[in-house]
Amino acid sequence: MLAVDLVEDAGFRVLEACDADEAVRILETRSDIGIVFTDIDMPGSMNGAGLARCVRRRWPPIHLIITSGHCMACDLAMPSDSVFVQKPYVGSSVVAVMQRMIH
């Protein structure tokens, strides 16, 4: 199951970006985004860790979930309040993290 489907099935409204640059463009035009869920390995001018740092710097209230099947959390320079989820992940665990973030 794709992450988008997982999150939508849990009742969250999802905006999908094809790369980090598009994600930033979406964030620049929306004020209703509460969580960014990103993979480290993504195309664009920055990877998922760079996107997370950009989000933290420009939109501090937004919660961050970062995932990867190649890196470990200790290998990444992530914002300290972000949540790292190692792939393969259990969908219900990701949903539980998201639900805690919004409550």
Coordinates of N, CA and C in Angstrom, one line a residue:
M1 N 0.8 -1.2 0.0 CA 0.0 0.0 0.0 C 0.9 1.2 0.0
L2 N 0.6 2.2 -0.8 CA 1.3 3.4 -0.9 C 1.0 4.3 0.3
A3 N 2.0 5.1 0.7 CA 1.8 5.9 1.9 C 0.6 6.9 1.7
V4 N 0.4 7.4 0.5 CA -0.8 8.3 0.3 C -2.1 7.5 0.6
D5 N -2.2 6.3 0.1 CA -3.4 5.5 0.4 C -3.6 5.2 1.8
L6 N -2.5 4.8 2.5 CA -2.5 4.6 3.9 C -3.1 5.7 4.7
V7 N -2.5 6.9 4.4 CA -2.9 8.1 5.2 C -4.4 8.5 4.8
E8 N -4.7 8.4 3.6 CA -6.1 8.8 3.2 C -7.1 7.8 3.8
D9 N -6.8 6.5 3.8 CA -7.7 5.5 4.4 C -7.8 5.7 5.9
A10 N -6.9 6.4 6.5 CA -7.0 6.7 8.0 C -7.8 8.0 8.2
G11 N -8.2 8.6 7.1 CA -9.1 9.8 7.3 C -8.4 11.1 7.2
F12 N -7.1 11.1 6.8 CA -6.4 12.4 6.7 C -6.6 12.9 5.2
R13 N -6.6 14.2 5.1 CA -6.6 14.8 3.7 C -5.2 14.9 3.3
V14 N -4.9 14.5 2.1 CA -3.5 14.3 1.6 C -3.3 15.2 0.4
L15 N -2.2 15.9 0.4 CA -1.6 16.7 -0.8 C -0.3 16.0 -1.1
E16 N -0.2 15.5 -2.3 CA 1.0 14.8 -2.7 C 1.9 15.7 -3.6
A17 N 3.2 15.6 -3.3 CA 4.2 16.3 -4.1 C 5.1 15.3 -4.8
C18 N 5.5 15.6 -6.0 CA 6.4 14.7 -6.8 C 7.8 14.9 -6.4
D19 N 8.2 16.0 -5.8 CA 9.5 16.2 -5.3 C 9.6 17.3 -4.2
A20 N 10.7 17.6 -3.7 CA 10.8 18.5 -2.6 C 10.5 19.9 -3.0
D21 N 10.8 20.3 -4.2 CA 10.5 21.6 -4.7 C 9.0 21.8 -4.8
E22 N 8.3 20.8 -5.3 CA 6.8 21.0 -5.4 C 6.2 21.0 -3.9
A23 N 6.8 20.3 -3.0 CA 6.3 20.3 -1.6 C 6.4 21.7 -1.1
V24 N 7.6 22.3 -1.3 CA 7.8 23.7 -0.8 C 6.7 24.7 -1.5
R25 N 6.5 24.5 -2.8 CA 5.5 25.4 -3.5 C 4.1 25.2 -2.8
I26 N 3.8 23.9 -2.5 CA 2.5 23.7 -1.9 C 2.4 24.4 -0.5
L27 N 3.5 24.2 0.3 CA 3.5 24.8 1.6 C 3.4 26.3 1.5
E28 N 4.0 26.9 0.5 CA 3.9 28.3 0.4 C 2.5 28.9 0.1
T29 N 1.7 28.0 -0.4 CA 0.3 28.5 -0.8 C -0.8 28.0 0.1
R30 N -0.4 27.2 1.1 CA -1.4 26.6 2.0 C -1.1 26.9 3.5
S31 N -2.1 27.2 4.2 CA -1.9 27.4 5.7 C -2.6 26.3 6.5
D32 N -3.1 25.3 5.9 CA -3.9 24.3 6.6 C -3.1 22.9 6.7
I33 N -1.8 23.0 6.4 CA -1.0 21.7 6.5 C -0.4 21.6 7.9
G34 N -0.7 20.4 8.5 CA -0.3 20.1 9.8 C 0.9 19.2 10.0
I35 N 1.0 18.3 8.9 CA 2.1 17.3 9.0 C 2.7 17.1 7.6
V36 N 4.0 17.0 7.5 CA 4.7 16.6 6.3 C 5.3 15.3 6.5
F37 N 5.0 14.3 5.6 CA 5.5 13.0 5.7 C 6.4 12.8 4.4
T38 N 7.7 12.7 4.6 CA 8.6 12.6 3.5 C 9.6 11.5 3.6
D39 N 9.9 11.0 2.4 CA 11.0 10.0 2.3 C 12.3 10.7 2.1
I40 N 13.4 10.2 2.7 CA 14.7 10.8 2.5 C 15.1 10.8 1.0
D41 N 14.8 9.7 0.3 CA 15.2 9.6 -1.1 C 14.0 10.1 -2.0
M42 N 14.2 11.4 -2.3 CA 13.2 12.0 -3.2 C 13.9 13.0 -4.2
P43 N 13.4 13.1 -5.4 CA 14.0 14.0 -6.4 C 13.8 15.5 -6.0
G44 N 14.5 16.3 -6.8 CA 14.4 17.8 -6.6 C 15.7 18.3 -6.1
S45 N 15.7 19.6 -5.8 CA 16.9 20.3 -5.4 C 17.4 19.9 -4.0
M46 N 16.5 19.2 -3.2 CA 16.9 18.7 -1.9 C 16.3 17.4 -1.6
N47 N 16.9 16.6 -0.7 CA 16.3 15.3 -0.4 C 15.3 15.5 0.8
G48 N 14.7 14.5 1.3 CA 13.7 14.6 2.3 C 14.3 15.2 3.6
A49 N 15.5 15.0 4.0 CA 16.1 15.6 5.2 C 16.2 17.1 5.0
G50 N 16.6 17.5 3.8 CA 16.7 18.9 3.4 C 15.3 19.6 3.5
L51 N 14.3 18.8 2.9 CA 12.9 19.3 3.0 C 12.5 19.5 4.4
A52 N 12.8 18.5 5.3 CA 12.4 18.6 6.7 C 13.1 19.8 7.4
R53 N 14.3 20.1 7.1 CA 15.0 21.2 7.7 C 14.4 22.5 7.2
C54 N 14.0 22.6 5.9 CA 13.4 23.8 5.3 C 12.0 24.0 5.9
V55 N 11.2 22.9 6.1 CA 9.9 23.1 6.7 C 10.1 23.6 8.2
R56 N 11.0 23.0 8.9 CA 11.2 23.4 10.3 C 11.6 24.9 10.4
R57 N 12.4 25.3 9.5 CA 12.9 26.7 9.5 C 11.8 27.7 9.0
R58 N 11.0 27.3 8.0 CA 10.0 28.3 7.5 C 8.6 28.1 8.1
W59 N 8.3 26.9 8.5 CA 7.0 26.6 9.0 C 7.1 25.8 10.3
P60 N 7.6 26.4 11.4 CA 7.9 25.7 12.6 C 6.7 24.9 13.2
P61 N 5.5 25.3 13.1 CA 4.4 24.5 13.7 C 4.1 23.2 13.0
I62 N 4.6 23.0 11.8 CA 4.2 21.8 11.0 C 5.0 20.6 11.6
H63 N 4.3 19.5 11.8 CA 5.0 18.3 12.3 C 5.6 17.5 11.2
L64 N 6.7 16.8 11.5 CA 7.5 16.1 10.5 C 7.6 14.6 10.7
I65 N 7.4 13.8 9.7 CA 7.6 12.4 9.8 C 8.6 12.1 8.6
I66 N 9.7 11.5 8.8 CA 10.7 11.2 7.8 C 10.9 9.7 7.8
T67 N 10.9 9.2 6.6 CA 11.1 7.7 6.4 C 12.2 7.4 5.5
S68 N 12.8 6.2 5.6 CA 13.8 5.8 4.7 C 14.0 4.3 4.9
G69 N 14.4 3.6 3.8 CA 14.7 2.2 3.8 C 16.2 2.0 3.7
H70 N 16.9 3.2 3.5 CA 18.4 3.1 3.3 C 19.2 3.7 4.4
C71 N 18.6 4.7 5.1 CA 19.4 5.4 6.1 C 18.8 5.1 7.5
M72 N 19.5 5.3 8.5 CA 19.1 5.2 9.9 C 18.9 6.6 10.4
A73 N 18.0 6.8 11.4 CA 17.8 8.1 11.9 C 19.1 8.7 12.4
C74 N 20.0 7.9 13.0 CA 21.2 8.5 13.6 C 22.2 9.0 12.5
D75 N 21.9 8.6 11.2 CA 22.8 9.0 10.1 C 22.4 10.3 9.5
L76 N 21.3 10.8 10.0 CA 20.7 12.0 9.3 C 20.7 13.2 10.2
A77 N 20.8 14.4 9.5 CA 20.7 15.7 10.3 C 19.3 16.1 10.1
M78 N 18.4 15.6 11.0 CA 17.0 15.9 11.0 C 16.7 16.9 12.1
P79 N 15.6 17.6 11.9 CA 15.1 18.5 13.1 C 14.9 17.6 14.3
S80 N 15.2 18.1 15.4 CA 15.2 17.3 16.7 C 13.8 16.8 17.0
D81 N 12.7 17.6 16.6 CA 11.4 17.2 17.0 C 10.7 16.4 15.9
S82 N 11.4 16.0 14.9 CA 10.8 15.2 13.8 C 10.8 13.7 14.3
V83 N 9.9 12.9 13.6 CA 9.8 11.5 13.9 C 10.4 10.7 12.7
F84 N 11.3 9.8 13.0 CA 11.9 9.0 11.9 C 11.2 7.6 12.0
V85 N 10.7 7.1 10.8 CA 10.1 5.8 10.7 C 10.9 5.0 9.7
Q86 N 11.5 3.9 10.2 CA 12.3 3.1 9.3 C 11.4 2.2 8.4
K87 N 11.8 2.1 7.1 CA 11.1 1.2 6.2 C 11.7 -0.2 6.3
P88 N 11.0 -1.2 6.1 CA 9.5 -1.1 5.9 C 8.8 -0.9 7.2
Y89 N 7.8 0.0 7.2 CA 7.1 0.3 8.4 C 5.7 -0.3 8.4
V90 N 5.1 -0.4 9.6 CA 3.8 -0.9 9.8 C 2.9 0.3 9.6
G91 N 1.9 0.2 8.7 CA 1.0 1.3 8.4 C 0.3 1.9 9.6
S92 N -0.1 1.0 10.5 CA -0.9 1.4 11.7 C 0.0 2.2 12.6
S93 N 1.3 1.9 12.6 CA 2.3 2.7 13.4 C 2.4 4.1 12.9
V94 N 2.5 4.3 11.6 CA 2.6 5.6 11.0 C 1.3 6.4 11.3
V95 N 0.2 5.8 11.2 CA -1.1 6.5 11.4 C -1.2 6.9 12.9
A96 N -0.7 6.0 13.8 CA -0.8 6.3 15.2 C 0.1 7.5 15.5
V97 N 1.3 7.6 14.9 CA 2.2 8.8 15.1 C 1.4 10.0 14.6
M98 N 0.8 10.0 13.4 CA 0.1 11.1 12.9 C -1.0 11.6 13.8
Q99 N -1.8 10.6 14.3 CA -2.9 10.9 15.2 C -2.4 11.6 16.5
R100 N -1.3 11.1 17.0 CA -0.7 11.8 18.2 C -0.3 13.2 17.9
M101 N 0.2 13.4 16.7 CA 0.7 14.7 16.3 C -0.4 15.8 16.2
I102 N -1.6 15.4 15.8 CA -2.6 16.3 15.6 C -3.5 16.5 16.9
H103 N -3.2 15.7 17.9 CA -4.0 15.9 19.1 C -3.2 16.3 20.3

